[in-house]
mmCIF file of C-alpha atoms in Angstrom:
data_model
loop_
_atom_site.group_PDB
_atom_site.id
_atom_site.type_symbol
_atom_site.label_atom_id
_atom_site.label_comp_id
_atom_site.label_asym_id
_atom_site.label_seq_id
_atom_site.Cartn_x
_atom_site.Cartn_y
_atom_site.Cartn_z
ATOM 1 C CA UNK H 126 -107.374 -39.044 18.774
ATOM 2 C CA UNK H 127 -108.074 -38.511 22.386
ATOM 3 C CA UNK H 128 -107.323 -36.140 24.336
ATOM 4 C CA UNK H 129 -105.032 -38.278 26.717
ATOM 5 C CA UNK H 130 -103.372 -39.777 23.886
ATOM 6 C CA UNK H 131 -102.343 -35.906 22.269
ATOM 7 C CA UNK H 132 -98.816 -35.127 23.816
ATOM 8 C CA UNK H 133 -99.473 -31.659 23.842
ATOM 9 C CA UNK H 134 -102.554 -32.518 25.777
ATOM 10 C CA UNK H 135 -100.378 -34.716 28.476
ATOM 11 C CA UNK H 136 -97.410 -32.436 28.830
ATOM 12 C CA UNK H 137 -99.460 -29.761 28.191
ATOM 13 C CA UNK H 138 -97.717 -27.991 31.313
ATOM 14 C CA UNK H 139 -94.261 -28.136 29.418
ATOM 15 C CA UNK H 140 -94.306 -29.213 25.759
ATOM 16 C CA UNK H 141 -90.645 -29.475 25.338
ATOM 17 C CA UNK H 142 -90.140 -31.005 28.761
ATOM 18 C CA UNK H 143 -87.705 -33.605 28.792
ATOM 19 C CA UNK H 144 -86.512 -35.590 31.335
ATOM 20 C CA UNK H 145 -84.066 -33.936 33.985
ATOM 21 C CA UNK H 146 -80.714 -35.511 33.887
ATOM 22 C CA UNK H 147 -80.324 -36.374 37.858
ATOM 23 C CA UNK H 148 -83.611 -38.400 37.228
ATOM 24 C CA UNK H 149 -82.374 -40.261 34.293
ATOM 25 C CA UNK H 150 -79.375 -41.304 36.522
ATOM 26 C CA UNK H 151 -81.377 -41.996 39.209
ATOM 27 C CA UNK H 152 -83.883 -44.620 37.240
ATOM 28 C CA UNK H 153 -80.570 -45.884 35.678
ATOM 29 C CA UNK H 154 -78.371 -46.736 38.792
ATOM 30 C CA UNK H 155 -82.186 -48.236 40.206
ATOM 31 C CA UNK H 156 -82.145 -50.484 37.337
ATOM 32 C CA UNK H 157 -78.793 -51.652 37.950
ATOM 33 C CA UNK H 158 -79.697 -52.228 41.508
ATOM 34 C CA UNK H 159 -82.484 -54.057 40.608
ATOM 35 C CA UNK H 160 -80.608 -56.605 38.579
ATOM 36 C CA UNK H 161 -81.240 -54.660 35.418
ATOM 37 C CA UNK H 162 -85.079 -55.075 35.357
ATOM 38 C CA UNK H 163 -87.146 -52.374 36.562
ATOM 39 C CA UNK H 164 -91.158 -52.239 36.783
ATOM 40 C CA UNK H 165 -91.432 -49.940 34.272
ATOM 41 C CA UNK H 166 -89.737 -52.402 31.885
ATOM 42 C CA UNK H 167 -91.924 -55.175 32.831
ATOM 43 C CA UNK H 168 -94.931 -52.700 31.538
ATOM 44 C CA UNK H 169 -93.466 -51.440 28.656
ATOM 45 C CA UNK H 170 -92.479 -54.897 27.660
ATOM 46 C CA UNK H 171 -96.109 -55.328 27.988
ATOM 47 C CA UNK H 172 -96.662 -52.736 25.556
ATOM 48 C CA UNK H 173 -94.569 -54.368 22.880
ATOM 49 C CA UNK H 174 -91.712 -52.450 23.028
ATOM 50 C CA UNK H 175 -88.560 -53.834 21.761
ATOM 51 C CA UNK H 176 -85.465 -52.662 23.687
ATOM 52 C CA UNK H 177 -87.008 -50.662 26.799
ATOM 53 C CA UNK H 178 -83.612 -49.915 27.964
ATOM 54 C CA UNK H 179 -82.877 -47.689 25.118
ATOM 55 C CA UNK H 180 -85.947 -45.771 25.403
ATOM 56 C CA UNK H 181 -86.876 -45.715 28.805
ATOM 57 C CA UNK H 182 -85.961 -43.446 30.598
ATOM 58 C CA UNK H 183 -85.912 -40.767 27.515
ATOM 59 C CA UNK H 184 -83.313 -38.207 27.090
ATOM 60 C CA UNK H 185 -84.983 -35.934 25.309
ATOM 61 C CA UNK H 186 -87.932 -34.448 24.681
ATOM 62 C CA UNK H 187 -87.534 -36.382 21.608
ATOM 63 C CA UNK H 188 -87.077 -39.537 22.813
ATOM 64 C CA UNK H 189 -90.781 -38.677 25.372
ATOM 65 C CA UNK H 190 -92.618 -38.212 22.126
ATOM 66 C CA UNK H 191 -91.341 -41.425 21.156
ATOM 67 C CA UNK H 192 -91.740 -43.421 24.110
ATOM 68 C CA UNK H 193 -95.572 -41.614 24.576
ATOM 69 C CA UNK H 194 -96.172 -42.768 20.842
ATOM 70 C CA UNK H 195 -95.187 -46.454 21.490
ATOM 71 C CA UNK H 196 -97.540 -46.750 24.340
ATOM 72 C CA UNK H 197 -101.040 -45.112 23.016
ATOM 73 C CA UNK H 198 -100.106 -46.515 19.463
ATOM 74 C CA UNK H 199 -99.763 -50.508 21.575
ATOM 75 C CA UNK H 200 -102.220 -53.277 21.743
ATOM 76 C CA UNK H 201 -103.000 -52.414 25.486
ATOM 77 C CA UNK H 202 -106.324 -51.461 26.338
ATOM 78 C CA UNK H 203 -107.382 -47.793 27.289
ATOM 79 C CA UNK H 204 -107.003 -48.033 31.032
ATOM 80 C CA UNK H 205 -103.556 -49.631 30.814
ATOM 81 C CA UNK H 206 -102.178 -47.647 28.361
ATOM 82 C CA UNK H 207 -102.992 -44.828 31.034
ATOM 83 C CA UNK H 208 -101.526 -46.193 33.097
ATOM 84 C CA UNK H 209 -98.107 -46.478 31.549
ATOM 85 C CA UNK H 210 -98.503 -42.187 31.271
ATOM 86 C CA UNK H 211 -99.018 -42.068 34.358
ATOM 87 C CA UNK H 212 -96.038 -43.632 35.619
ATOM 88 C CA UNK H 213 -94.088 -41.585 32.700
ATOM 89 C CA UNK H 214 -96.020 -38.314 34.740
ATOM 90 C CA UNK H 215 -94.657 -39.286 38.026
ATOM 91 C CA UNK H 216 -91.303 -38.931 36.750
ATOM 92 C CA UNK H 217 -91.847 -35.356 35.952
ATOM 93 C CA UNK H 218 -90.344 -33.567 39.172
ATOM 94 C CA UNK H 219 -90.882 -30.435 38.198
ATOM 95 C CA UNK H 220 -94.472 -30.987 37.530
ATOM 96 C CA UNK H 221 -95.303 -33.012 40.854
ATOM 97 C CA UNK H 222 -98.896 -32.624 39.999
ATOM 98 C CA UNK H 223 -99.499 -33.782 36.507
ATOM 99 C CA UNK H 224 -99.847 -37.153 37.096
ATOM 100 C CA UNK H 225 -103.120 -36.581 39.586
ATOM 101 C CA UNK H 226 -104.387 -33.939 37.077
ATOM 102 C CA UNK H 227 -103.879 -36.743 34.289
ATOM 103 C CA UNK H 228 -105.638 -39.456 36.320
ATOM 104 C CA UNK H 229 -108.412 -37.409 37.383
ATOM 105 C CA UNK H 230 -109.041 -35.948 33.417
ATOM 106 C CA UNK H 231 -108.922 -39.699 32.066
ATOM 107 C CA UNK H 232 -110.778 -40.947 35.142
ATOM 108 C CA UNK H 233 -108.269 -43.819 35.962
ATOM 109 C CA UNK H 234 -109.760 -46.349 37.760
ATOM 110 C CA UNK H 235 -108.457 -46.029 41.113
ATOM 111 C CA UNK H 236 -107.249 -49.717 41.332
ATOM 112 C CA UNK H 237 -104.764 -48.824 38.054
ATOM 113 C CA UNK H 238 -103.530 -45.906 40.091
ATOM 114 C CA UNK H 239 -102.639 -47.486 42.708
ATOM 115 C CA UNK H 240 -100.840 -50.173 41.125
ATOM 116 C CA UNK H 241 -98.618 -47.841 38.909
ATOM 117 C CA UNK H 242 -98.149 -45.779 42.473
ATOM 118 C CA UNK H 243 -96.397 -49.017 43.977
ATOM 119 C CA UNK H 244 -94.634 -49.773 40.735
ATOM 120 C CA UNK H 245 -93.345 -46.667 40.675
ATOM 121 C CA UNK H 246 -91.859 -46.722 44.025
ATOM 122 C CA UNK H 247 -90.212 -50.260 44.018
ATOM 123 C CA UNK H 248 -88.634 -48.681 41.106
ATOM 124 C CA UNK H 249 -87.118 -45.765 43.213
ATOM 125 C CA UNK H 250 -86.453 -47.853 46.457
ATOM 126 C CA UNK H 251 -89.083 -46.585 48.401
ATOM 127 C CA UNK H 252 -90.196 -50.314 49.623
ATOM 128 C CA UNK H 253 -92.546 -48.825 52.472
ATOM 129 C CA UNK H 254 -94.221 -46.353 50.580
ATOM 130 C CA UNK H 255 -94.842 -48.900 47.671
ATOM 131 C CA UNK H 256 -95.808 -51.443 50.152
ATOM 132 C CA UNK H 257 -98.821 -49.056 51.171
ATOM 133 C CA UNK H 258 -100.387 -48.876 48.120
ATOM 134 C CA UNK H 259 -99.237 -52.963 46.667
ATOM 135 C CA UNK H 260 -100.958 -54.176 50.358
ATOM 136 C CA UNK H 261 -104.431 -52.867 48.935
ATOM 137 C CA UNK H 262 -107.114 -55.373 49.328
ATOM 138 C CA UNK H 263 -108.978 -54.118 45.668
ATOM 139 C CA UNK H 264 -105.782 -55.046 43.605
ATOM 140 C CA UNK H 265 -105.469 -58.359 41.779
ATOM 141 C CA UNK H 266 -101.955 -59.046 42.222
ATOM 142 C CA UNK H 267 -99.533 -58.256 38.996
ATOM 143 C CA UNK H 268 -96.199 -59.050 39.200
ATOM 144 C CA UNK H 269 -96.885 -60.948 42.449
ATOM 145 C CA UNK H 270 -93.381 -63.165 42.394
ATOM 146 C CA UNK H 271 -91.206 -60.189 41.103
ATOM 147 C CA UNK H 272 -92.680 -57.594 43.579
ATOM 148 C CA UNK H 273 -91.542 -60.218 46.287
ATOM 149 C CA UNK H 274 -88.430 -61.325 45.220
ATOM 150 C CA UNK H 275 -87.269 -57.394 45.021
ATOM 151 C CA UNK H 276 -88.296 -57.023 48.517
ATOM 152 C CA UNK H 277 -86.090 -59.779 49.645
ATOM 153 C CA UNK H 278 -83.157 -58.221 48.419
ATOM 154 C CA UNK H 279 -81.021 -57.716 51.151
ATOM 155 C CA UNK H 280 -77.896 -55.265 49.618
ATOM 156 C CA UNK H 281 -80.707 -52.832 48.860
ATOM 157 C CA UNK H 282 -80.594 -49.667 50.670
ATOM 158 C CA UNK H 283 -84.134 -49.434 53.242
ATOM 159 C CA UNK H 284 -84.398 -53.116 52.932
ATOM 160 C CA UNK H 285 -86.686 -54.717 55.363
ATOM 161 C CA UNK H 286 -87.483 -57.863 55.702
ATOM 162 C CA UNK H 287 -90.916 -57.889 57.718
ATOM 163 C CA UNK H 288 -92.111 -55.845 53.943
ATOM 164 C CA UNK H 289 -91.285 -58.823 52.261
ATOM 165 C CA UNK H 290 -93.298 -60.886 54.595
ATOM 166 C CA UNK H 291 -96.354 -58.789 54.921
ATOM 167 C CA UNK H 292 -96.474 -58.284 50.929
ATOM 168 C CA UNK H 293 -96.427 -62.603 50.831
ATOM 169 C CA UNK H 294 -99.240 -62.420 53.428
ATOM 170 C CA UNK H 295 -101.023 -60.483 51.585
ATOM 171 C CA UNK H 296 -100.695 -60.844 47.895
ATOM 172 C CA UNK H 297 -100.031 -64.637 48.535
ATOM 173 C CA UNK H 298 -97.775 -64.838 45.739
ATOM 174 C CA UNK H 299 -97.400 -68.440 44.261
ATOM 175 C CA UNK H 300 -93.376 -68.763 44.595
ATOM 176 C CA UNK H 301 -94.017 -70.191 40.670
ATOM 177 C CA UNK H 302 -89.722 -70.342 40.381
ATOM 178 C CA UNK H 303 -86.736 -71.834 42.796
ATOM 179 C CA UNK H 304 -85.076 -68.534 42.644
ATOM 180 C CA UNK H 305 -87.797 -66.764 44.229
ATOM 181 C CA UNK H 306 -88.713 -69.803 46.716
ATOM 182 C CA UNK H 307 -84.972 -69.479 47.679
ATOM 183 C CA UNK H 308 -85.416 -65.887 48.538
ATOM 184 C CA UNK H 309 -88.655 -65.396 50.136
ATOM 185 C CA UNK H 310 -87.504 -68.841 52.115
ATOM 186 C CA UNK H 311 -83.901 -66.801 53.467
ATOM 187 C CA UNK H 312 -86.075 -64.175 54.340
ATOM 188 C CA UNK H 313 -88.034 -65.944 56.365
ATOM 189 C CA UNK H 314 -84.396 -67.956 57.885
ATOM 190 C CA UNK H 315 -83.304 -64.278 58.743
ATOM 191 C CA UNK H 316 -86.992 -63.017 60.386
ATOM 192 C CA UNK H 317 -87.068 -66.278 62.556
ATOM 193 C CA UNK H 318 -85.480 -69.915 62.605
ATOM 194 C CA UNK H 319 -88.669 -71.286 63.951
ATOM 195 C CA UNK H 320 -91.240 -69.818 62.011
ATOM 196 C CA UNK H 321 -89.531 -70.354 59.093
ATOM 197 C CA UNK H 322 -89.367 -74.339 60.038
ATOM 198 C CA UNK H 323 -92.778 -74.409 60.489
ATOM 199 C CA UNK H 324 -93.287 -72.734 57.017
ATOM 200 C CA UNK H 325 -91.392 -76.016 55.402
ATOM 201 C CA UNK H 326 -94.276 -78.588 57.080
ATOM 202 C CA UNK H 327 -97.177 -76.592 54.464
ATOM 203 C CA UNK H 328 -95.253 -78.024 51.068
ATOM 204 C CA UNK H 329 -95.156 -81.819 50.243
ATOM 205 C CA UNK H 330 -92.163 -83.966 51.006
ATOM 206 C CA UNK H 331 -89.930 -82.672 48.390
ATOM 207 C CA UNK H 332 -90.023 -79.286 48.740
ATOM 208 C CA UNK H 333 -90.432 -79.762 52.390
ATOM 209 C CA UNK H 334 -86.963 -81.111 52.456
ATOM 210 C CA UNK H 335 -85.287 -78.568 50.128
ATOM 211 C CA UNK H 336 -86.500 -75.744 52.710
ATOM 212 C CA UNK H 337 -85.264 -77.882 55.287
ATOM 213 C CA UNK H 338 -81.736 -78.054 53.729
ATOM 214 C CA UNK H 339 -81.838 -74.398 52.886
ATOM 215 C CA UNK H 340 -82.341 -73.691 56.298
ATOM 216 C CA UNK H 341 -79.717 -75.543 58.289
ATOM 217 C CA UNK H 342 -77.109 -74.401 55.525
ATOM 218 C CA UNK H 343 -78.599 -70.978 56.475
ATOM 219 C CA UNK H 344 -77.914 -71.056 59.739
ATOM 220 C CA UNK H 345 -74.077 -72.382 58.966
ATOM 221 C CA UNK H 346 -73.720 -69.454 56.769
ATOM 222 C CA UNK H 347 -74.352 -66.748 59.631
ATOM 223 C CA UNK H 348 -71.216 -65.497 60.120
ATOM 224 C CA UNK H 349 -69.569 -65.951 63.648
ATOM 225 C CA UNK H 350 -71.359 -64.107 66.590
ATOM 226 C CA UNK H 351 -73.924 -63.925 68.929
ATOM 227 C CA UNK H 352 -76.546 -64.366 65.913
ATOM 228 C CA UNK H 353 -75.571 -67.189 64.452
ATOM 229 C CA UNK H 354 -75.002 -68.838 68.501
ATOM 230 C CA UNK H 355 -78.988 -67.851 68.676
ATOM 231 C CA UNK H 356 -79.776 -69.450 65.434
ATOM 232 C CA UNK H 357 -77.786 -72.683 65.958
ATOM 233 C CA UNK H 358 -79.738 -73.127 69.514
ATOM 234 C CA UNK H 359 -83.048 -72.156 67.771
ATOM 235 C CA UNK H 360 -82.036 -74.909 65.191
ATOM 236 C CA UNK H 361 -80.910 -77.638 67.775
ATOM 237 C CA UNK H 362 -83.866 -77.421 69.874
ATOM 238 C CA UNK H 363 -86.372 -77.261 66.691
ATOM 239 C CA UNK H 364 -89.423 -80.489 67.418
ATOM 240 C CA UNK H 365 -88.060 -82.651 64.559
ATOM 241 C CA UNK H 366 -89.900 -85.775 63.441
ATOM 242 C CA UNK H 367 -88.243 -88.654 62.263
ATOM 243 C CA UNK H 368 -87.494 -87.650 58.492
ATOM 244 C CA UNK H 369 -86.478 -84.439 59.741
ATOM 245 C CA UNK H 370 -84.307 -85.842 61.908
ATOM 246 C CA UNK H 371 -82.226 -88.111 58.777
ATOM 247 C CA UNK H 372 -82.288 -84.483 56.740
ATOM 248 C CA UNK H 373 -80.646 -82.760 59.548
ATOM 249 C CA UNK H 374 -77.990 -85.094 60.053
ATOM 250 C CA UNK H 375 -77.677 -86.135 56.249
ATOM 251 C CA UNK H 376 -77.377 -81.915 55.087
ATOM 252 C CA UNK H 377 -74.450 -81.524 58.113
ATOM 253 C CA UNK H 378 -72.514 -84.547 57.322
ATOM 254 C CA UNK H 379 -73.266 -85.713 53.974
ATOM 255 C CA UNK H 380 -74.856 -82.283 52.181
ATOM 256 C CA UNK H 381 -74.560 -79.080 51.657
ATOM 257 C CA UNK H 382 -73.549 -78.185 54.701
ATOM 258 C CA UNK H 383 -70.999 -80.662 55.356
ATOM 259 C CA UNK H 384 -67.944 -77.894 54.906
ATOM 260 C CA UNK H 385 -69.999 -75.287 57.101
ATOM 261 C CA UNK H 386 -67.481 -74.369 60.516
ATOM 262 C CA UNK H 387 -69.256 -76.324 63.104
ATOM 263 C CA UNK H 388 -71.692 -78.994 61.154
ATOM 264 C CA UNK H 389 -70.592 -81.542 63.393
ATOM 265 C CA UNK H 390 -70.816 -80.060 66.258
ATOM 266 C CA UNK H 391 -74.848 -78.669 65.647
ATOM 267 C CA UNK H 392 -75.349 -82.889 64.751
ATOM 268 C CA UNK H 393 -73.167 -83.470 68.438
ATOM 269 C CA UNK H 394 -75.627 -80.550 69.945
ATOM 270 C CA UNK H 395 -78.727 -82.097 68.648
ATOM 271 C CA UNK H 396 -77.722 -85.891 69.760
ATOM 272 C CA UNK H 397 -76.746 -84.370 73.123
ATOM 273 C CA UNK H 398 -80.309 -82.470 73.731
ATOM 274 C CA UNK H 399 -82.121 -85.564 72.402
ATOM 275 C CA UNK H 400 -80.249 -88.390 74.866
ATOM 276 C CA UNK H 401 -79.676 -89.935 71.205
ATOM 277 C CA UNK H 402 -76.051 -90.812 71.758
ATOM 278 C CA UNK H 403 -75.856 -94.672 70.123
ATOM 279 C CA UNK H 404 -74.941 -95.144 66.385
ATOM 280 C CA UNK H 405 -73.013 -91.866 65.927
ATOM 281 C CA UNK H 406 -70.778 -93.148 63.303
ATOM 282 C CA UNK H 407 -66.956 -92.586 62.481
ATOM 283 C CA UNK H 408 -67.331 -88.488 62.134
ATOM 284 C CA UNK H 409 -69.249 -87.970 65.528
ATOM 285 C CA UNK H 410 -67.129 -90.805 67.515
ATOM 286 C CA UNK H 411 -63.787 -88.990 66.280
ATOM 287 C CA UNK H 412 -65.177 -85.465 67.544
ATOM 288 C CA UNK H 413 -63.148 -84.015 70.204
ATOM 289 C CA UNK H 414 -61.766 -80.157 70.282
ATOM 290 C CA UNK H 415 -60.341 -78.264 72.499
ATOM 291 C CA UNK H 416 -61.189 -78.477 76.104
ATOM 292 C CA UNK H 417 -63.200 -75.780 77.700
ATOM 293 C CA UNK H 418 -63.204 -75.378 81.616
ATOM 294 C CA UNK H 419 -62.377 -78.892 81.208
ATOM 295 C CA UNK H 420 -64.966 -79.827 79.069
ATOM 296 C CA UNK H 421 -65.212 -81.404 75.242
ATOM 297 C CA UNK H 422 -67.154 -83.706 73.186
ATOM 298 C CA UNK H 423 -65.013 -86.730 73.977
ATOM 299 C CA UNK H 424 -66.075 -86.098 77.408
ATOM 300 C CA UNK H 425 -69.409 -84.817 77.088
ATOM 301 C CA UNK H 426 -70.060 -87.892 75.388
ATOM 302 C CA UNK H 427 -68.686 -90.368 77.588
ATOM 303 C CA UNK H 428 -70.874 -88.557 80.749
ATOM 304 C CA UNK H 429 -74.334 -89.273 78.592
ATOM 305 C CA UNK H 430 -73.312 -92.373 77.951
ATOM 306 C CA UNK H 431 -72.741 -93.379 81.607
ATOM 307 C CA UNK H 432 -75.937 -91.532 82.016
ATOM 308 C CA UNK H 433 -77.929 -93.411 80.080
ATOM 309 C CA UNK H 434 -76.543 -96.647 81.384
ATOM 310 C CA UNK H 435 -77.568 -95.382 85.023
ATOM 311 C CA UNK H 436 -80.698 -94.399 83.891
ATOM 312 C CA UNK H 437 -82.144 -96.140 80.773
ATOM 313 C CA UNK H 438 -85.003 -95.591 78.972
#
């Protein structure tokens, strides 16, 4: 045996250490938060451990001997297998150093080290801090769909969305599954209306209309304010071509949006801003509302049409 692999060896600083109870309820409430999948169960999966929940994070010095006996007795190669200790060293508070000493006796290559270093943040939160090490050019991106889909995830406390963005642009994760396509995508919707249009014209036609429909029921879902007033304007005055223009209309009359507080009138807005007042059907001809300084659509409408006749195209 190794000397890495000895337990006395690893904890050599504390060989009955066990874990300290505020940091088993820490990792425990992060799991939760993290719909009940952390990084370190991803790895340990990877191990071939049955049940990670149960024995990670151990409870007692026990259950470390254990846990340290699954992963040097596993499949994994050297380097990852050090790796896994040396995420279960950063755990150790009291011993805020063992994990460097560890690396630095094993000689873990530095690219391992800082993968488990941004891995081991995600799974306390720390988004930034994990960011900084994730973001570095040498790794060859792990994870790369999970690590994004976690930083998309609004409810979480230090959330920010320009993290998820950077990590996309530079890990260039494939968006392999709808679920994390749907996230990265209302990230993007939240950052910036435009951009995030743009982003739909890089897929083909099919996915290119699915972002398209996830955006304008995006926008609908902002709740009332001044934001959602900005995004509806940003939406409206977006350069549509023609398919784009049948997919807006169709997702605020016909789909998903249809039941959205004001779908009719962001289809009214758009017809208004593109003179494109002819043909607007039975649930844009019976649009009125209340007036407003003596203005509604009924009227509104009527004036573009007498426009138009004064001035055709």
């Amino acid at each position: 045996m190794a000397q890495w692999e000895d337990f006395s060896h690893i904890f050599s600083f504390n060989k009955k250490y066990s874990y300290d109870t505020k940091v088993v309820d820490q990792i425990i409430s992060n799991r939760k938060a993290l719909e009940n999948q952390l990084f370190a169960d991803r790895l340990l999966a990877l191990a071939g451990i049955k049940g990670v929940t149960k024995v990670y994070p151990p409870k007692t010095n026990g259950d470390l001997r254990s846990l340290i006996e699954h992963i040097v007795s596993s499949e994994l190669d050297i380097h990852h297998k050090q790796a896994l200790i040396y995420y279960i060293l950063k755990d150790c508070r009291s011993a805020p150093d063992a994990a460097a000493h560890f690396a630095q006796d094993c000689h873990l290559p530095e690219k391992y080290r800082l993968f488990i270093e941004g891995l081991w943040n995600l799974d306390r939160l720390e988004f930034r801090r994990a960011i900084e090490f994730l973001a570095e050019p040498s790794l060859i991106p792990t994870f790369p769909d999970e690590i994004l889909y976690v930083l998309t995830l609004s409810q979480l406390p230090k959330h920010d969305d320009s993290l998820a963005i950077a990590y996309y642009l530079t890990a260039a994760p494939p968006l392999a599954t709808e679920k994390v396509q749907r996230a990265f995508f209302d990230t993007l919707c939240r950052s910036n209306v435009t951009e995030a249009f743009y982003f739909t014209r890089k897929y083909d036609e099919l996915q290119r209309r699915s972002y398209f429909e996830q955006l304008v029921e995006f926008v609908h879902k902002t709740p009332a304010g001044q934001t959602r007033s900005k995004r509806a304007m940003e939406l409206v005055g977006l350069p549509l071509g023609e398919d784009e223009e049948e997919w807006f209309e169709e997702t605020l009359l016909h789909g998903g949006a249809k039941s959205f507080p004001g779908a009719k009138d962001t289809v009214m807005m758009r017809r208004l801003a593109t003179g494109q007042m002819s043909g607007l059907g039975t649930e844009l001809e019976s649009l009125g509302g209340k007036k407003v300084d003596g203005l509604n659509w009924d009227t509104l409408r009527e004036s573009m049409r007498q426009t138009q006749n004064v001035y055709p195209s």
